[in-house]
PDB file of C-alpha atoms and ligand atoms in Angstrom:
ATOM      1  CA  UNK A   1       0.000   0.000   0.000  1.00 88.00           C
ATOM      2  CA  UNK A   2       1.177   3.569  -0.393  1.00 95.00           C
ATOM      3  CA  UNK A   3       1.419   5.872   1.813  1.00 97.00           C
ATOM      4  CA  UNK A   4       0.298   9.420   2.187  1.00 98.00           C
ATOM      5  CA  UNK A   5      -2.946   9.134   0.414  1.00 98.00           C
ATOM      6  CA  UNK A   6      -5.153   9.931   3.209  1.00 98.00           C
ATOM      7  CA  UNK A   7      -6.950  12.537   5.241  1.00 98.00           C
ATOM      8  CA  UNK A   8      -8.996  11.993   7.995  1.00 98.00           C
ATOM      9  CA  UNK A   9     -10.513  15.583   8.309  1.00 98.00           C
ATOM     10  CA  UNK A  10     -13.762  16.280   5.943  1.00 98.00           C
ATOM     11  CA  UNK A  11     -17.162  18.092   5.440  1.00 98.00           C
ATOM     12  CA  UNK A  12     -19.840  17.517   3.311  1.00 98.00           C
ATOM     13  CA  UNK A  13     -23.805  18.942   2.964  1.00 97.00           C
ATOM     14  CA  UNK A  14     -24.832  17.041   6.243  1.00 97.00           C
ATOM     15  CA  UNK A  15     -22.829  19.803   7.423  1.00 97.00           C
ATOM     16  CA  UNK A  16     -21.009  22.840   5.842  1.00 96.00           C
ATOM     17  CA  UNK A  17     -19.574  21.263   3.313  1.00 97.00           C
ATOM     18  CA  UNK A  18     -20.627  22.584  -0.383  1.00 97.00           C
ATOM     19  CA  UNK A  19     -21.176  18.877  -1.548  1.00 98.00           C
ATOM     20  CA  UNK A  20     -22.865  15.887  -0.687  1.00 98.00           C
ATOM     21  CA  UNK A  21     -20.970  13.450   1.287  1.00 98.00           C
ATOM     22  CA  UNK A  22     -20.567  11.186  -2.461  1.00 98.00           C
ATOM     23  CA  UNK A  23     -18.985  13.667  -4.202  1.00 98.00           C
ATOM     24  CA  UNK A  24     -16.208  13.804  -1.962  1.00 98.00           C
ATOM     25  CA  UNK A  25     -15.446   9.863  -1.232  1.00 98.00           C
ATOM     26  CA  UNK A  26     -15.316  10.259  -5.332  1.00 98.00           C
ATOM     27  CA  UNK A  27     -12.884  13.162  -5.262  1.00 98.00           C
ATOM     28  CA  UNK A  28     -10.905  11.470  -3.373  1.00 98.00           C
ATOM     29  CA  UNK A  29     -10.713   7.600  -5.738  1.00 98.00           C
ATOM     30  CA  UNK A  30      -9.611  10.215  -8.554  1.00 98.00           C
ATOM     31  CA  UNK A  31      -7.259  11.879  -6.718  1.00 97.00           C
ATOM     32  CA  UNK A  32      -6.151   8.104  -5.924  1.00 98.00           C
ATOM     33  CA  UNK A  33      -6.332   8.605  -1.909  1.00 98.00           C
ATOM     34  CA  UNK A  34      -6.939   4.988  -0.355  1.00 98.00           C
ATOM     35  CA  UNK A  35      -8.157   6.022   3.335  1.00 98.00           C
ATOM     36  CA  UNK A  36     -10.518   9.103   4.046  1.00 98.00           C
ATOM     37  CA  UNK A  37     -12.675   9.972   7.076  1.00 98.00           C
ATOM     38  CA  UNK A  38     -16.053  11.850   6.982  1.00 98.00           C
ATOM     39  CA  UNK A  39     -16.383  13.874  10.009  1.00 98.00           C
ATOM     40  CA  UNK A  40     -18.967  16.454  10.115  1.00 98.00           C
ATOM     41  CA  UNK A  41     -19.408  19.152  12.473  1.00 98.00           C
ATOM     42  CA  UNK A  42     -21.524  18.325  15.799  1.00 96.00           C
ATOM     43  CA  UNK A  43     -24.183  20.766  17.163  1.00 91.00           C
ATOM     44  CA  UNK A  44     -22.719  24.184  18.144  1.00 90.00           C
ATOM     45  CA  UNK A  45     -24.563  27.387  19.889  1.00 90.00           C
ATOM     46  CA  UNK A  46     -24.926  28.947  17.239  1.00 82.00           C
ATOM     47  CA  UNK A  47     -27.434  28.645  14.662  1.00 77.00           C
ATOM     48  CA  UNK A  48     -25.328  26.750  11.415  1.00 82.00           C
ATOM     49  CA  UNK A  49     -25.141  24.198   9.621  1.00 92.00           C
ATOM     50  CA  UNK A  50     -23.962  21.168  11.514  1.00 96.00           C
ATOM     51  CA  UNK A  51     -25.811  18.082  12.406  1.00 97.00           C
ATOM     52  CA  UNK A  52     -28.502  17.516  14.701  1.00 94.00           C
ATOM     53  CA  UNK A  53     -30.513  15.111  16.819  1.00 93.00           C
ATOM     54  CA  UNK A  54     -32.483  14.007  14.247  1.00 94.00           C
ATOM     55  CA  UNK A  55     -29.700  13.962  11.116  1.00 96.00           C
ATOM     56  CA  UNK A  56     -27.012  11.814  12.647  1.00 97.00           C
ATOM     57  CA  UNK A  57     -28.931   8.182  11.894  1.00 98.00           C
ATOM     58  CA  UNK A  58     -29.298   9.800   8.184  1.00 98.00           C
ATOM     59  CA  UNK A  59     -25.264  10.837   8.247  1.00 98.00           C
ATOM     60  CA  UNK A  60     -24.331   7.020   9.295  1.00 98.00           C
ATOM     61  CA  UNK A  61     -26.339   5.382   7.158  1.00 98.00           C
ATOM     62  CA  UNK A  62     -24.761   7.571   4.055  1.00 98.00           C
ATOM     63  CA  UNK A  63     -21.576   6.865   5.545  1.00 98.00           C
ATOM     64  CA  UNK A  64     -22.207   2.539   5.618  1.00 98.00           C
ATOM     65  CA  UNK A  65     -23.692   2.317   2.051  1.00 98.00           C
ATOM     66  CA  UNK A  66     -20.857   4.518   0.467  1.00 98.00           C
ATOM     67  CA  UNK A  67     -18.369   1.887   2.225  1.00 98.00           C
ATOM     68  CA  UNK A  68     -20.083  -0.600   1.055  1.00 98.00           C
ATOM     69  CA  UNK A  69     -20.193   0.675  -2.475  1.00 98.00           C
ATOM     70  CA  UNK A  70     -16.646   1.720  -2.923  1.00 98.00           C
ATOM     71  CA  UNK A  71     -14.951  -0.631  -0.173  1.00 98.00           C
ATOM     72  CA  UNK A  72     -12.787  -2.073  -3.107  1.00 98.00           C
ATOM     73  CA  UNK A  73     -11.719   1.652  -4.008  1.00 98.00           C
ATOM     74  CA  UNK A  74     -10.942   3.399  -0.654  1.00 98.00           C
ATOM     75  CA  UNK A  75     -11.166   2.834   3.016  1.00 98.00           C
ATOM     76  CA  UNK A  76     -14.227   4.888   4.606  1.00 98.00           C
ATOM     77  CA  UNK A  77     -14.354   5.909   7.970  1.00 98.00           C
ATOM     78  CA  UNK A  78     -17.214   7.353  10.554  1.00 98.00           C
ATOM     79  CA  UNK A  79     -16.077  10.431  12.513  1.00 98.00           C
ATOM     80  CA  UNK A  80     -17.651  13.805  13.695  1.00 98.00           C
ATOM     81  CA  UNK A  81     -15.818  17.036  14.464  1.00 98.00           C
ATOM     82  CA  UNK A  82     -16.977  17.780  18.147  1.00 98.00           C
ATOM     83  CA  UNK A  83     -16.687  21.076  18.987  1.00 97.00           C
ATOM     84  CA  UNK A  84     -15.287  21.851  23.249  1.00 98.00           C
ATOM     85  CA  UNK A  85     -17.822  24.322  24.209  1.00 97.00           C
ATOM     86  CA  UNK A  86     -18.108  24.141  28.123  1.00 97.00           C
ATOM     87  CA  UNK A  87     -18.580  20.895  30.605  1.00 96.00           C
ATOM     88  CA  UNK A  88     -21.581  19.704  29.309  1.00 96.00           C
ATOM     89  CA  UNK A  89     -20.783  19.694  25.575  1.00 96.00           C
ATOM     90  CA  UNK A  90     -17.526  18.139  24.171  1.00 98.00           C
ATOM     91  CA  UNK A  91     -16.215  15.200  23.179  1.00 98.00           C
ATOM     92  CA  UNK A  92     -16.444  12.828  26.425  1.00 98.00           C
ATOM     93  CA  UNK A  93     -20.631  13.412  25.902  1.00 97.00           C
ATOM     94  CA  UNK A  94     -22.220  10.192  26.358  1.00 96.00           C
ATOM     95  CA  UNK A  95     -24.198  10.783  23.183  1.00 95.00           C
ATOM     96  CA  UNK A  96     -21.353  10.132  21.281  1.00 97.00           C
ATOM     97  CA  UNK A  97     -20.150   6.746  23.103  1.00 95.00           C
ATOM     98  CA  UNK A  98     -23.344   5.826  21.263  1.00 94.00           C
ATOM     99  CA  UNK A  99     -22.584   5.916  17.978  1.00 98.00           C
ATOM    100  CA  UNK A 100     -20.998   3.775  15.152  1.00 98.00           C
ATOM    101  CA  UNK A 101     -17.932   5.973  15.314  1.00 98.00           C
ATOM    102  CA  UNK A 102     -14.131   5.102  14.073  1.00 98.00           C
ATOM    103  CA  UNK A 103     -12.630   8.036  15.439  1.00 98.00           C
ATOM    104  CA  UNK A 104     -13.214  11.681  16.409  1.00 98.00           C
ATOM    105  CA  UNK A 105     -11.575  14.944  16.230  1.00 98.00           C
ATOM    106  CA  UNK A 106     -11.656  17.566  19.271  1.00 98.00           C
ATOM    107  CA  UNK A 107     -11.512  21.253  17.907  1.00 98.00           C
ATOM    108  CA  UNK A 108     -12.052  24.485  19.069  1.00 98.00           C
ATOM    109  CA  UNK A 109     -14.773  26.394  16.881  1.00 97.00           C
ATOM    110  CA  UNK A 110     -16.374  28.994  19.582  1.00 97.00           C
ATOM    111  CA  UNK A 111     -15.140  31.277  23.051  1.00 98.00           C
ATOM    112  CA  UNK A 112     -17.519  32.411  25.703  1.00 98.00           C
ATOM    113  CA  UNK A 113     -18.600  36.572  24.757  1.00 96.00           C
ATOM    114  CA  UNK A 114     -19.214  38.890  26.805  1.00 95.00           C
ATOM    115  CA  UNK A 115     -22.394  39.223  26.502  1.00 92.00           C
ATOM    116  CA  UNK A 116     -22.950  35.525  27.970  1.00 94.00           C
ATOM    117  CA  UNK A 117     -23.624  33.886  24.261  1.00 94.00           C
ATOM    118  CA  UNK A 118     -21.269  31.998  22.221  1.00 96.00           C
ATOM    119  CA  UNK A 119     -18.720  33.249  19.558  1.00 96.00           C
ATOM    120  CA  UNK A 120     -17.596  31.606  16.469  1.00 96.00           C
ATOM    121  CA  UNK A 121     -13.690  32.409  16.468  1.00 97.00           C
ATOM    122  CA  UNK A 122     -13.632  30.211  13.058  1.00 94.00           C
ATOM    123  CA  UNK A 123     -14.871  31.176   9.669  1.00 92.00           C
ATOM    124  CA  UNK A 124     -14.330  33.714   6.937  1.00 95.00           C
ATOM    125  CA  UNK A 125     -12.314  36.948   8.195  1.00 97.00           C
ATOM    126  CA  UNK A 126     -15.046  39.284   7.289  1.00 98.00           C
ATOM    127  CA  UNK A 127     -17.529  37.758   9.827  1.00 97.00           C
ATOM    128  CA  UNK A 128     -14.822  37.407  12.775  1.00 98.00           C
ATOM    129  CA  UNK A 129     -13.910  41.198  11.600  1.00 98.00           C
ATOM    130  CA  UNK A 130     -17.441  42.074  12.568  1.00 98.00           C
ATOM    131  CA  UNK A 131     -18.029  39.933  15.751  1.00 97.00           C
ATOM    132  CA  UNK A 132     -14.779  41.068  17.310  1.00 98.00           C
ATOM    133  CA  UNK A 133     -16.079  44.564  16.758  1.00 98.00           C
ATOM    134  CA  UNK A 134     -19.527  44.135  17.946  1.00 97.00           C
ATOM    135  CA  UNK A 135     -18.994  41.693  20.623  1.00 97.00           C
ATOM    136  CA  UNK A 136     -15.583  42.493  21.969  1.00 98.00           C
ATOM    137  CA  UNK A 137     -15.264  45.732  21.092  1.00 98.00           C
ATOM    138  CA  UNK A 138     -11.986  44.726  19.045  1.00 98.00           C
ATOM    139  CA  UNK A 139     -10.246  43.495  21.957  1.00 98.00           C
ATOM    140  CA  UNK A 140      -8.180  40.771  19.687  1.00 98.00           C
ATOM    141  CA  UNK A 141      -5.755  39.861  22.738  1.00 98.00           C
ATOM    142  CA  UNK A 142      -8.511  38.768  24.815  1.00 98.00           C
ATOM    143  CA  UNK A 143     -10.362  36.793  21.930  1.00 98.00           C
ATOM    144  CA  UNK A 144      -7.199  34.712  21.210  1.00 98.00           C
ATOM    145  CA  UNK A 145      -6.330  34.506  25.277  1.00 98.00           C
ATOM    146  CA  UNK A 146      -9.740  33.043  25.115  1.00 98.00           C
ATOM    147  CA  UNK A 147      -9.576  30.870  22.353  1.00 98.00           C
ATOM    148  CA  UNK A 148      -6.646  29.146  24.348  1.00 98.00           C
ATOM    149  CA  UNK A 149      -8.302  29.023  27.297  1.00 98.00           C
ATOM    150  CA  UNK A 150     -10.642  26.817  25.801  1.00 98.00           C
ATOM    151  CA  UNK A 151      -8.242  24.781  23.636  1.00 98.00           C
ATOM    152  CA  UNK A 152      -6.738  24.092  27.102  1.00 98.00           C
ATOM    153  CA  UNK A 153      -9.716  22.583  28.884  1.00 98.00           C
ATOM    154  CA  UNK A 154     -10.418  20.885  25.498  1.00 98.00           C
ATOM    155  CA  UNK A 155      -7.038  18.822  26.425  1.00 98.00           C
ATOM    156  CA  UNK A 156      -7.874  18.596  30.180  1.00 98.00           C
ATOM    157  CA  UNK A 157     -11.349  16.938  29.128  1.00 98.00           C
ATOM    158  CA  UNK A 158      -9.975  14.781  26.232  1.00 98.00           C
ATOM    159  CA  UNK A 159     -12.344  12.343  24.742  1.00 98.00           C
ATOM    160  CA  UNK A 160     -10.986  12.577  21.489  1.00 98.00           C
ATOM    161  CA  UNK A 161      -8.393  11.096  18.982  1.00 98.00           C
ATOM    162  CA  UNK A 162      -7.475  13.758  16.855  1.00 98.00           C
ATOM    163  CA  UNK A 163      -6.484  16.991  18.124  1.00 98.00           C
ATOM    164  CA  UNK A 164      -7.793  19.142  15.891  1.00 98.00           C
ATOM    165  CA  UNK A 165      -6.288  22.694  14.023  1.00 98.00           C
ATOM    166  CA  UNK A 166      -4.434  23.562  17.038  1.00 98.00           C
ATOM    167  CA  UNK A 167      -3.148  27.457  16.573  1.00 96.00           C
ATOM    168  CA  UNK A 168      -6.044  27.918  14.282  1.00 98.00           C
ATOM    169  CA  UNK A 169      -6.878  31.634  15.674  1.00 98.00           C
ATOM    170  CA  UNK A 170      -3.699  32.529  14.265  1.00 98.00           C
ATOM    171  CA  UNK A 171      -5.030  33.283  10.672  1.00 98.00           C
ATOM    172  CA  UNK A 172      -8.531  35.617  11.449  1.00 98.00           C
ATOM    173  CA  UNK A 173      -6.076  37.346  14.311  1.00 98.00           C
ATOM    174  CA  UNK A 174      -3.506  38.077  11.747  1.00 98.00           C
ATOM    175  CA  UNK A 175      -6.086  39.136   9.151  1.00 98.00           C
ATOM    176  CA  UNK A 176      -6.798  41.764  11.935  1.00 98.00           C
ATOM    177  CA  UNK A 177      -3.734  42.188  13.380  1.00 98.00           C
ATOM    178  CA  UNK A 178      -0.564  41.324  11.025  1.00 97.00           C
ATOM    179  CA  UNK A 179       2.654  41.152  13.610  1.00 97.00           C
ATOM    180  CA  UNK A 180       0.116  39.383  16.543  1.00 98.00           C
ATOM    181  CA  UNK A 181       1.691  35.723  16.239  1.00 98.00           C
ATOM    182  CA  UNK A 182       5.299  36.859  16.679  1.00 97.00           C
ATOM    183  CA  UNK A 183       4.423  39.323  19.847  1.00 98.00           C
ATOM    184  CA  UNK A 184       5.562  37.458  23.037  1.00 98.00           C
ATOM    185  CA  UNK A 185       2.522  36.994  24.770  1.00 98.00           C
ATOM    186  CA  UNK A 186       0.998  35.277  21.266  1.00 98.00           C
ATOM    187  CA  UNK A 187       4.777  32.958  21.276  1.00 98.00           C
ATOM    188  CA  UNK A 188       3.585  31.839  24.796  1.00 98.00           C
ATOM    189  CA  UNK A 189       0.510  31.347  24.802  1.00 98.00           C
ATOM    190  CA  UNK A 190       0.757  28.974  21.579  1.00 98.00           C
ATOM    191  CA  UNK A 191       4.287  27.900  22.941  1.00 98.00           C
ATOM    192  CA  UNK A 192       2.332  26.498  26.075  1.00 98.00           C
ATOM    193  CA  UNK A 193      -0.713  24.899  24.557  1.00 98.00           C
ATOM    194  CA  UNK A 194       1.170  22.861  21.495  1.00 98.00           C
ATOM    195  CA  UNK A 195       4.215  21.404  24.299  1.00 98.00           C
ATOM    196  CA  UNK A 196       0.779  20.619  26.597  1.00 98.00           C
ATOM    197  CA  UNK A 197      -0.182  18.158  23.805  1.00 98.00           C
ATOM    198  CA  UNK A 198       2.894  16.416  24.171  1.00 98.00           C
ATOM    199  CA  UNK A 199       2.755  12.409  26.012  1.00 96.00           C
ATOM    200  CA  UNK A 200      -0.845  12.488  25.672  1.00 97.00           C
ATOM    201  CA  UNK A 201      -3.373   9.913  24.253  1.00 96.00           C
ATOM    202  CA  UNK A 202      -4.268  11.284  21.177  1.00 98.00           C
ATOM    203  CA  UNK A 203      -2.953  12.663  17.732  1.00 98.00           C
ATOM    204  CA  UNK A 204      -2.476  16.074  16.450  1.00 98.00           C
ATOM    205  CA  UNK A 205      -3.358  17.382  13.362  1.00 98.00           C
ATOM    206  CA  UNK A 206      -1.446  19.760  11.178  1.00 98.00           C
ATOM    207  CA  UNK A 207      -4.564  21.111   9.132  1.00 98.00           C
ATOM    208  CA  UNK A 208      -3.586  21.953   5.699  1.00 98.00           C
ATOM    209  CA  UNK A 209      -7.186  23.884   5.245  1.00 98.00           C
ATOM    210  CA  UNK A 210      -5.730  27.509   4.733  1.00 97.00           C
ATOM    211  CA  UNK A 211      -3.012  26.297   2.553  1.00 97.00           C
ATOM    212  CA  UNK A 212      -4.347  27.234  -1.177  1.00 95.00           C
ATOM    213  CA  UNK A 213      -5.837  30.568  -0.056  1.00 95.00           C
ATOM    214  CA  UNK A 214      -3.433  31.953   2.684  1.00 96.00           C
ATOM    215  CA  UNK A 215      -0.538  29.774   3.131  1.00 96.00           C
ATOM    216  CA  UNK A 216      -0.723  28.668   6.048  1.00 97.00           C
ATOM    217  CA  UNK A 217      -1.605  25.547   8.303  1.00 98.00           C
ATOM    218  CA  UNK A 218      -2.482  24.730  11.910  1.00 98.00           C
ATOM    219  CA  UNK A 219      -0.337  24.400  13.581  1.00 98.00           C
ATOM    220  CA  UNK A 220       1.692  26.957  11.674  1.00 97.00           C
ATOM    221  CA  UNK A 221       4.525  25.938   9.992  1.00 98.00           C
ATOM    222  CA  UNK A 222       7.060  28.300  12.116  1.00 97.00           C
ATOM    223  CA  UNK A 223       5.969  25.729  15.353  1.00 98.00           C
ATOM    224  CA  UNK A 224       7.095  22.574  13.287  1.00 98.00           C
ATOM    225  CA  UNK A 225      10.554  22.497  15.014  1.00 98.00           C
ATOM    226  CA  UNK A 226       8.560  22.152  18.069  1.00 98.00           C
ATOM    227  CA  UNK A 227       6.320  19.392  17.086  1.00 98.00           C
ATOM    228  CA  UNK A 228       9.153  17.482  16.173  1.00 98.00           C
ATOM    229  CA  UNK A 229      11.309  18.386  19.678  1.00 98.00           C
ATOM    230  CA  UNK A 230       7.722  17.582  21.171  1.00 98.00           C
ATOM    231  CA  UNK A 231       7.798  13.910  19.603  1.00 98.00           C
ATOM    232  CA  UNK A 232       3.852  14.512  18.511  1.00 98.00           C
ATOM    233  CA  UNK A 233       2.002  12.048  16.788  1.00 98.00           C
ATOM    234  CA  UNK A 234       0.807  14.161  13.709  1.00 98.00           C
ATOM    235  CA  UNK A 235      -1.530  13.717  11.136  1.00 98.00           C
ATOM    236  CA  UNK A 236      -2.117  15.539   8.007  1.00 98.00           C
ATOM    237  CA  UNK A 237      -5.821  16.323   7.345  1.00 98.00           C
ATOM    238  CA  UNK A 238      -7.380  18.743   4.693  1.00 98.00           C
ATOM    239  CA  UNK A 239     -10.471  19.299   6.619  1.00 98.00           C
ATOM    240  CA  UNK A 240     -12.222  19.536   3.255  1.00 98.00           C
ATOM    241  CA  UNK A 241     -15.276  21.907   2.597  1.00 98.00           C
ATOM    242  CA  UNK A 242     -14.955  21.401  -1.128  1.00 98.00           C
ATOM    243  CA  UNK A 243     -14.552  18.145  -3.387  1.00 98.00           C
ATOM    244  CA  UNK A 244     -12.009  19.446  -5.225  1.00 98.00           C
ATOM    245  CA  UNK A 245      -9.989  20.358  -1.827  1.00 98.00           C
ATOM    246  CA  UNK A 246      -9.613  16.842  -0.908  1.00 98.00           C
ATOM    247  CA  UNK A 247      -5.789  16.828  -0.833  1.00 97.00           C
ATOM    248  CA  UNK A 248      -5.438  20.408  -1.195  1.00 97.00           C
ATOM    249  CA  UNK A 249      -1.974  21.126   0.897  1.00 98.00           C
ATOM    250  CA  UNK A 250      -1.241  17.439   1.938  1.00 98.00           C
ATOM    251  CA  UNK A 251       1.917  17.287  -0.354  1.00 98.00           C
ATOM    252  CA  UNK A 252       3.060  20.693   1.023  1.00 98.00           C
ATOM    253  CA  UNK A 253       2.536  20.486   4.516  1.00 98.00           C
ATOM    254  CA  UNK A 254       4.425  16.684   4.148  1.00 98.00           C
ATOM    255  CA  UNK A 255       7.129  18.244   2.495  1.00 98.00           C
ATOM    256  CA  UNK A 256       7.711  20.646   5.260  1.00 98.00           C
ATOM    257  CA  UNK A 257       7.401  18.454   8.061  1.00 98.00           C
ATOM    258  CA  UNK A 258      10.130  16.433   6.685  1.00 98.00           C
ATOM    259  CA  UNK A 259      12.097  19.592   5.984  1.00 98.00           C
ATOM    260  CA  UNK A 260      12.234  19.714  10.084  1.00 98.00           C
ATOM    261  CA  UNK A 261      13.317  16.122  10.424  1.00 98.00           C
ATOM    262  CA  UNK A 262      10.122  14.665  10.997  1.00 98.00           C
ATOM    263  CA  UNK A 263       9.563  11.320   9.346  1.00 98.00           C
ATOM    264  CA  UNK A 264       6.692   9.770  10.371  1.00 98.00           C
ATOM    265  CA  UNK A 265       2.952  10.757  10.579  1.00 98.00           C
ATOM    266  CA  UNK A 266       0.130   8.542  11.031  1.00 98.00           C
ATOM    267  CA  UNK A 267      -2.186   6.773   9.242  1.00 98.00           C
ATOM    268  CA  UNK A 268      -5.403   4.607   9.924  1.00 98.00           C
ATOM    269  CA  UNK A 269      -5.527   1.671   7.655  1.00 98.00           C
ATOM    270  CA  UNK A 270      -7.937  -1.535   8.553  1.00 98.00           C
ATOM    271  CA  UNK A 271      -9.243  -0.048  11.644  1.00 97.00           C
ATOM    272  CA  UNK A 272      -5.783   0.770  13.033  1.00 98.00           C
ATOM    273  CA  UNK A 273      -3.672   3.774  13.900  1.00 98.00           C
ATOM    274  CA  UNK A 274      -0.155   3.531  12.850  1.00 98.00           C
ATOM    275  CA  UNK A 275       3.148   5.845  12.306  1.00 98.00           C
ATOM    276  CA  UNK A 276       3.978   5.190   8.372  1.00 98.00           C
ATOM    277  CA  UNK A 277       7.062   6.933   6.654  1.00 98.00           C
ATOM    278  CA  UNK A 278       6.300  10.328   5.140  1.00 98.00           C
ATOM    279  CA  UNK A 279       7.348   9.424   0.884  1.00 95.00           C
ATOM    280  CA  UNK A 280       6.892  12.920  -0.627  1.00 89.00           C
TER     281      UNK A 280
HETATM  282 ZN1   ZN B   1     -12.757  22.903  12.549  1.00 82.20          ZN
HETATM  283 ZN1   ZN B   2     -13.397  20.804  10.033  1.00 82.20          ZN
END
């Protein structure tokens, strides 16, 4: 088997992906990828599209017949992104021990306003432009303390296997502010939370979603050195919104990791995690 031709990190219409879920298990056979995870977003407090109660029996069944149907093509797997809001709502809810998952990734989406609601960190710039203005009064520093704040209980609760686009404020903060990632408190606080990953049970992503538009990925590429010092057990995901985006960035972001002496990532192949070479 070759290596490399994976990602574990995707969307489709059952979410906010632009496709149906089809669409994308075929963009990935032509782009000749032999494992690939669906993972749609969970419930979050806002009103979006995600799944909900009465979707996710709908979302497995798609997820069954289109292994079935292509099983001699590519491996499918079941996963959800599940979004750390507070203590009630993360990954460790028992409404997901339920389910006929394979895996799951834990990412950071939202921060507590203000104003006591919920605020989507993630997203196009324009948006986050606008909520930082209306809801925190363009207080950037405190938006990105809290986004870490939250990636850090996210850790402390656990309950998930993938670790997902750690750093991930860094692009919407830099749209805002451009110098913000290399100012010392940023270093630190980014510093801390990626070396707190380190010796724990799951696997980080490097998220090669921002790659084609902005050039960047999560963690960013500057923190690679790090991950490598840090002995993390990385994975390279695409976290897909678009069928034609299925491997957009994987070559790249491979490519650089090795660049830093890394030389393994890892891969989930017959229903196990492994560390494979990186080939690019
Ligand atoms: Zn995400
Ligand atoms: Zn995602």
């Amino acid at each position: 088997m070759q290596y490399n031709l994976v990602n574990y990190h995707s969307h489709c219409d059952f979410c906010d992906g632009r496709a149906p879920m089809e669409a994308f298990v075929e963009a990935a056979i032509a782009r000749g990828m032999n494992a690939y995870g669906i993972s749609s977003h969970t419930e979050s407090p806002e009103p979006g599209r995600t799944l909900r109660r009465d979707t996710y029996a709908a979302y497995f069944a798609e997820i069954a017949r289109l292994r079935e149907k292509y099983k001699r093509q590519i491996e499918l797997y079941a996963a959800l992104e599940i979004d750390y809001i507070d203590e009630e709502r993360n990954a460790v809810s028992p409404m997901y021990s339920k389910m006929p998952l394979d895996y799951t990734i834990g990412s950071i989406h939202f921060i507590p306003a203000p104003d006591g609601g919920w605020m989507s960190v993630d997203g196009a710039y324009d948006g986050f432009r606008e909520r930082l203005g209306a809801r925190f009064g363009n207080d950037v520093r405190t938006v990105v303390e809290l986004f870490y704040e939250q990636s850090r209980k996210m850790v402390a609760t656990g309950g998930f296997t993938i670790c997902g686009h750690a750093d991930k404020i860094a692009l919407n903060a830099s749209c805002f502010a451009p110098d913000i990632t290399s100012e010392p408190w940023y270093e630190e606080l980014a510093y801390r939370h990626l070396s707190s990953l380190a010796g724990k049970d799951f696997l980080v992503e490097v998220n090669t979603k921002a790659w084609e538009q902005h050039h960047r990925l999560f963690p960013s590429v500057e923190w690679f050195p790090l991950l490598r010092r840090l002995g993390l057990k990385l994975v390279v995901n695409s976290d897909c919104h678009y069928p034609e985006r299925v491997d957009s960035g994987r070559f790249q972001a491979l490519q650089l990791l090795r660049q830093v002496g890394i030389e393994r990532v890892w891969e989930l192949h017959a229903g196990r995690w492994a560390a494979v070479p990186i080939c690019v």
